[in-house]
XYZ file of N, CA, C and O in Angstrom:
460
model
N 0.869 -1.222 -0.828
C 0.426 0.460 0.062
C 0.297 1.712 -0.186
O 1.528 1.611 0.702
N 0.941 2.204 -1.383
C 2.008 3.722 -0.794
C 0.736 4.427 -0.623
O -0.857 4.651 -0.724
N 1.295 5.115 0.152
C 0.718 6.252 1.602
C 1.300 7.860 -0.147
O 1.943 7.856 -0.362
N -0.122 8.777 0.200
C 0.352 8.952 -1.116
C 0.759 10.411 -0.542
O 1.284 10.701 0.439
N 1.543 10.328 -0.889
C 2.458 12.205 -1.603
C 1.640 13.105 -0.480
O 2.941 13.719 1.036
N 1.139 13.773 -0.254
C 0.309 15.064 0.084
C 0.388 14.180 1.437
O 0.863 15.175 3.241
N 0.027 13.385 1.840
C 0.071 12.698 3.462
C 1.465 12.112 3.547
O 1.852 13.057 4.890
N 2.449 11.933 3.185
C 3.321 12.109 3.596
C 4.182 12.717 4.224
O 4.514 13.300 4.871
N 4.487 13.671 2.779
C 4.695 15.844 3.406
C 3.739 16.072 4.154
O 4.923 16.799 5.863
N 2.575 15.711 3.831
C 1.658 16.863 5.293
C 2.325 16.289 6.696
O 3.240 17.249 7.939
N 2.258 15.298 7.003
C 2.926 14.247 8.398
C 4.284 13.889 8.604
O 4.946 14.729 9.274
N 5.435 14.858 7.722
C 6.626 14.926 7.865
C 6.530 17.007 8.363
O 7.587 16.735 9.120
N 6.014 17.631 7.529
C 6.126 18.942 7.507
C 5.824 18.813 8.854
O 5.921 20.426 9.891
N 4.956 18.428 9.254
C 3.695 18.762 11.518
C 5.203 18.004 12.145
O 4.955 19.117 12.626
N 5.338 16.763 12.199
C 5.853 17.032 12.846
C 7.726 18.071 13.494
O 8.070 18.058 13.531
N 7.310 18.082 11.584
C 9.162 19.488 11.190
C 8.846 20.403 12.540
O 9.167 20.784 12.745
N 6.900 20.918 11.731
C 7.357 22.205 12.845
C 6.661 22.168 14.994
O 7.410 23.446 14.816
N 6.985 20.952 14.516
C 6.951 21.378 16.559
C 8.633 21.416 16.877
O 8.690 21.712 17.058
N 9.312 20.095 16.069
C 10.036 21.347 16.168
C 10.815 22.040 15.987
O 11.764 22.714 17.188
N 10.748 22.386 14.746
C 10.720 24.548 15.079
C 10.806 24.701 15.870
O 10.875 25.914 15.904
N 9.134 24.692 15.901
C 8.085 25.622 16.769
C 8.804 25.819 18.423
O 9.729 26.647 18.489
N 9.898 24.129 19.021
C 10.281 24.545 20.194
C 11.234 25.381 20.076
O 11.848 25.465 20.507
N 11.963 24.709 19.240
C 13.233 25.237 18.867
C 13.387 26.942 18.840
O 14.195 27.814 19.350
N 12.198 27.860 18.424
C 12.490 29.217 18.011
C 11.594 29.685 19.273
O 12.259 30.507 19.301
N 11.306 29.612 19.912
C 10.051 29.494 20.875
C 10.334 29.149 22.837
O 10.035 29.816 22.758
N 10.294 27.795 22.881
C 10.284 26.634 23.517
C 11.329 27.974 24.262
O 10.818 27.269 25.653
N 12.497 28.631 24.278
C 13.611 28.637 25.244
C 13.259 30.096 25.763
O 13.851 29.695 26.434
N 11.720 30.362 25.178
C 11.419 31.999 25.987
C 11.481 31.828 26.991
O 11.244 32.249 28.186
N 10.882 29.588 27.385
C 9.697 29.981 28.173
C 11.044 29.238 29.926
O 11.519 28.951 30.788
N 11.832 28.365 29.147
C 12.959 27.576 29.387
C 14.014 27.364 30.039
O 14.904 27.292 31.134
N 14.917 28.013 28.993
C 16.267 29.253 29.326
C 15.956 30.178 29.777
O 17.251 31.146 28.892
N 15.100 31.238 29.895
C 14.888 32.508 30.093
C 16.187 33.063 31.236
O 16.803 33.906 30.941
N 16.370 32.009 31.836
C 17.970 32.698 32.891
C 19.056 31.711 32.758
O 20.093 32.603 33.123
N 19.026 31.037 31.508
C 19.826 31.069 30.876
C 20.778 32.232 30.113
O 19.668 32.898 29.635
N 22.104 32.228 29.734
C 22.821 33.609 28.895
C 22.392 32.545 27.640
O 22.217 31.020 27.250
N 21.982 33.502 26.381
C 21.403 33.277 24.947
C 22.157 32.517 24.430
O 21.957 31.438 23.684
N 23.593 32.569 24.400
C 24.270 31.327 23.634
C 23.631 29.422 24.313
O 24.045 29.076 23.007
N 23.850 29.468 24.864
C 23.307 28.601 25.823
C 21.514 28.119 25.145
O 21.969 27.041 24.381
N 20.816 29.287 25.127
C 19.415 28.770 23.913
C 19.165 28.375 22.907
O 18.924 28.005 22.202
N 20.650 29.190 22.299
C 21.233 29.206 20.630
C 21.510 27.926 20.895
O 21.372 27.218 19.673
N 22.409 27.156 21.002
C 23.000 25.705 21.357
C 22.247 24.490 21.761
O 21.783 24.026 20.709
N 20.693 25.439 22.772
C 20.170 23.696 22.515
C 18.902 24.145 21.012
O 18.259 23.212 20.811
N 19.108 25.456 21.387
C 17.902 25.242 19.645
C 18.553 25.106 18.676
O 17.527 24.182 17.783
N 19.701 24.927 18.401
C 20.360 24.331 17.795
C 19.832 23.204 17.257
O 20.116 22.069 16.098
N 20.781 22.020 18.613
C 20.419 20.424 18.762
C 18.700 20.210 18.819
O 18.532 19.113 17.267
N 17.747 20.617 18.505
C 16.409 20.527 18.141
C 15.930 20.985 17.181
O 15.947 20.374 16.547
N 16.308 22.347 16.363
C 16.537 21.947 15.310
C 16.726 21.056 14.244
O 17.007 21.133 12.805
N 17.492 20.445 14.518
C 18.793 19.196 13.327
C 17.905 18.015 13.409
O 17.690 17.791 12.631
N 17.235 17.822 14.147
C 15.594 16.942 13.585
C 14.593 17.941 13.127
O 14.184 16.716 12.683
N 14.295 18.873 13.447
C 12.619 19.908 12.297
C 13.676 18.996 10.626
O 13.059 19.298 10.483
N 15.177 19.497 11.303
C 15.347 19.548 9.803
C 15.684 17.738 9.226
O 15.666 18.000 7.042
N 16.068 17.006 10.032
C 15.808 16.395 9.505
C 14.816 15.644 8.822
O 13.925 14.509 8.497
N 12.970 15.541 9.334
C 12.522 15.227 8.435
C 11.304 16.365 7.781
O 11.204 15.976 6.362
N 12.919 17.640 8.201
C 11.165 18.523 6.526
C 12.630 18.576 5.871
O 11.333 18.357 4.440
N 13.981 17.761 4.691
C 14.064 18.270 4.407
C 13.731 16.692 3.706
O 13.763 16.947 1.769
N 13.176 15.476 4.321
C 12.016 14.237 3.215
C 10.783 14.922 2.395
O 10.976 14.603 1.654
N 11.153 15.946 3.460
C 9.089 16.220 3.758
C 9.446 16.625 1.829
O 7.638 16.300 1.333
N 9.466 17.979 1.971
C 10.020 18.308 0.835
C 10.241 17.976 -0.285
O 10.185 18.858 -1.582
N 11.474 16.786 -0.363
C 11.331 16.342 -1.244
C 10.974 14.829 -1.980
O 10.909 15.282 -2.866
N 9.914 14.477 -1.227
C 8.711 13.910 -1.726
C 8.442 14.736 -2.116
O 7.389 14.321 -3.091
N 7.293 16.455 -1.681
C 6.494 17.258 -1.847
C 6.368 16.814 -3.407
O 5.666 17.960 -4.174
N 7.891 17.907 -2.844
C 8.940 17.968 -4.142
C 8.315 17.417 -5.911
O 8.256 18.108 -7.573
N 7.693 15.798 -5.637
C 7.685 15.710 -7.417
C 6.413 15.052 -7.407
O 6.274 15.041 -8.158
N 6.054 16.086 -6.935
C 4.038 16.189 -6.530
C 3.484 17.321 -6.797
O 3.095 18.082 -7.394
N 4.287 18.569 -6.343
C 3.277 20.124 -5.897
C 5.322 20.355 -6.385
O 6.238 19.931 -6.216
N 4.402 21.959 -6.699
C 4.991 22.785 -7.238
C 5.911 23.622 -5.588
O 5.893 23.805 -4.995
N 6.633 24.237 -5.709
C 7.727 25.032 -5.338
C 6.922 25.865 -4.015
O 6.362 26.173 -2.883
N 5.813 26.749 -4.787
C 5.972 27.022 -4.516
C 3.646 27.139 -3.697
O 3.824 27.593 -1.537
N 3.244 25.840 -3.588
C 2.919 24.664 -3.255
C 3.356 24.312 -2.046
O 2.553 24.273 -0.642
N 3.909 23.380 -2.326
C 4.929 23.628 -0.209
C 5.032 24.465 0.210
O 4.862 23.988 1.574
N 5.798 25.628 0.173
C 5.694 26.703 0.731
C 4.530 27.785 1.693
O 4.385 28.071 2.367
N 3.688 27.307 0.663
C 2.543 27.367 1.235
C 1.885 26.048 2.174
O 0.956 26.931 3.253
N 1.811 25.286 1.645
C 0.957 24.086 2.650
C 1.941 24.473 4.392
O 1.572 23.985 5.686
N 3.658 24.735 3.596
C 4.515 24.868 4.539
C 4.034 25.912 6.025
O 3.845 25.911 7.249
N 3.452 26.935 5.349
C 2.740 28.098 6.207
C 1.678 28.002 7.361
O 0.858 28.133 8.451
N 0.103 27.262 6.371
C -0.161 26.754 7.427
C -0.247 25.604 8.402
O -0.770 25.401 9.284
N 0.755 25.157 8.366
C 1.092 23.641 9.255
C 1.439 24.312 10.071
O 1.702 23.994 11.222
N 1.964 25.477 9.536
C 3.059 26.570 10.994
C 2.501 26.870 11.340
O 2.471 27.319 12.873
N 0.801 27.253 11.250
C -0.451 28.072 11.910
C -0.582 27.433 12.847
O -0.787 27.488 13.966
N -1.074 25.565 12.250
C -1.874 24.658 12.503
C -1.257 24.307 14.356
O -2.233 23.571 14.683
N 0.618 24.908 14.046
C 1.612 24.366 15.163
C 1.352 25.678 16.686
O 1.664 24.608 17.438
N 1.290 26.184 16.429
C 2.013 27.500 16.503
C 0.927 28.056 17.424
O 1.205 27.563 18.773
N -0.254 27.817 17.493
C -1.126 28.699 17.810
C -1.789 27.565 18.427
O -1.298 27.829 20.093
N -1.640 26.125 18.889
C -1.964 25.369 20.049
C -0.663 25.852 20.743
O -0.964 25.026 21.862
N 1.214 25.640 20.258
C 1.880 25.370 20.846
C 2.418 27.019 21.621
O 2.006 26.850 23.068
N 1.238 28.231 21.399
C 1.361 29.444 22.317
C 0.136 29.269 23.526
O 0.602 29.586 24.348
N -0.464 28.474 22.822
C -2.161 28.951 23.216
C -2.185 27.853 25.443
O -1.726 28.173 25.648
N -0.752 26.156 24.706
C -1.087 25.185 25.512
C 0.335 24.943 27.147
O 0.499 25.086 27.429
N 1.111 25.391 25.577
C 2.675 25.109 26.068
C 3.518 27.383 26.737
O 4.069 26.887 28.058
N 3.082 27.908 25.903
C 2.857 29.156 25.979
C 2.048 29.747 26.742
O 2.588 31.129 27.924
N 1.234 29.491 27.559
C -0.326 30.042 27.749
C -0.537 31.431 27.919
O -0.716 31.732 28.532
N -0.369 31.464 26.267
C -0.647 32.109 25.829
C -2.257 32.268 26.078
O -2.865 31.909 25.249
N -2.962 34.237 25.546
C -4.509 33.923 25.313
C -4.465 33.486 23.955
O -3.907 34.103 22.773
N -5.266 32.940 24.288
C -6.539 32.502 22.398
C -6.394 33.895 21.759
O -7.167 34.795 22.105
N -6.340 34.158 20.840
C -6.583 36.000 19.754
C -7.129 35.119 18.977
O -7.146 34.640 17.794
N -8.764 37.079 18.328
C -9.392 36.269 17.311
C -7.846 36.360 16.036
O -9.065 35.927 14.285
N -7.013 37.152 16.304
C -6.145 37.148 15.185
C -6.017 36.287 13.682
O -5.753 35.754 13.153
N -5.687 35.206 14.884
C -5.493 33.188 14.707
C -6.347 33.305 13.945
O -5.963 32.132 12.574
N -8.212 33.794 13.898
C -9.112 32.650 13.337
C -8.653 33.721 11.882
O -8.197 33.135 10.536
N -8.553 34.797 11.756
C -8.238 35.689 10.352
C -6.965 35.737 9.678
O -6.967 35.309 8.646
N -5.708 35.112 10.754
C -5.271 34.873 9.326
C -5.213 33.984 8.884
O -4.538 32.535 7.998
N -5.630 32.387 9.790
C -6.834 31.462 9.319
C -6.888 31.293 7.920
O -6.607 30.395 6.907
N -7.830 31.896 8.082
C -9.012 32.610 6.912
C -8.010 33.128 6.098
O -8.029 32.500 4.030
N -6.862 33.596 6.485
C -6.047 34.131 4.594
C -5.561 33.209 4.220
O -5.017 33.541 3.525
N -4.824 31.872 4.532
C -4.167 31.343 4.710
C -5.343 29.865 4.113
O -4.348 29.794 2.611
N -6.124 29.867 4.350
C -7.261 28.986 3.600
C -6.884 29.638 1.686
O -7.580 29.021 0.919
N -7.016 31.508 1.824
C -6.973 31.513 0.129
C -6.300 31.914 0.230
O -6.078 31.601 -1.769
N -5.040 31.580 0.676
C -3.529 31.732 -0.048
C -3.917 30.150 -0.706
O -2.824 29.850 -1.848
N -3.921 28.979 0.370
C -4.812 27.944 -0.136
C -4.789 27.776 -1.850
O -5.136 26.580 -2.857
N -6.163 28.631 -1.132
C -7.253 28.097 -2.681
C -6.323 28.378 -3.691
O -5.866 27.831 -4.797
N -5.465 29.930 -3.912
C -5.174 29.931 -5.315
C -3.598 29.799 -5.402
O -3.595 29.562 -6.615
N -3.168 28.589 -5.268
C -1.780 29.045 -4.426
C -2.527 27.079 -5.880
O -1.732 26.617 -6.433
N -2.640 26.407 -4.215
C -3.507 25.001 -5.189
C -4.946 24.789 -6.088
O -5.193 24.138 -6.687
N -4.902 25.844 -6.616
C -6.747 26.157 -7.223
C -6.235 25.153 -9.226
O -6.682 24.583 -9.945
N -4.529 25.453 -10.128
C -4.443 24.964 -11.091
C -4.255 23.998 -10.870
O -2.893 22.772 -10.032
């Protein structure tokens, strides 16, 4: 049974985004009392796993989708990962702006995937 390319690409990109989000923002909660270079090295270590998932995701996706389609897919998944991360992990309040940003991304998905 062959897993569809969109499922492979999306699954790997979601996992990649989880690592990316923690690498970019997790240190703001966990390493605030440490020197910036400690946070940078920890973030780079986490980002390695992000790249180990993101590179194959884009290589797989590029066999069926354009570069622009992959980029828009990435942005949608980034928002889908970032919002729960910010609310649950970073204890940030929900903002209606997340909804508006999501609607804009739906428009982007429509225009980039319609042809």
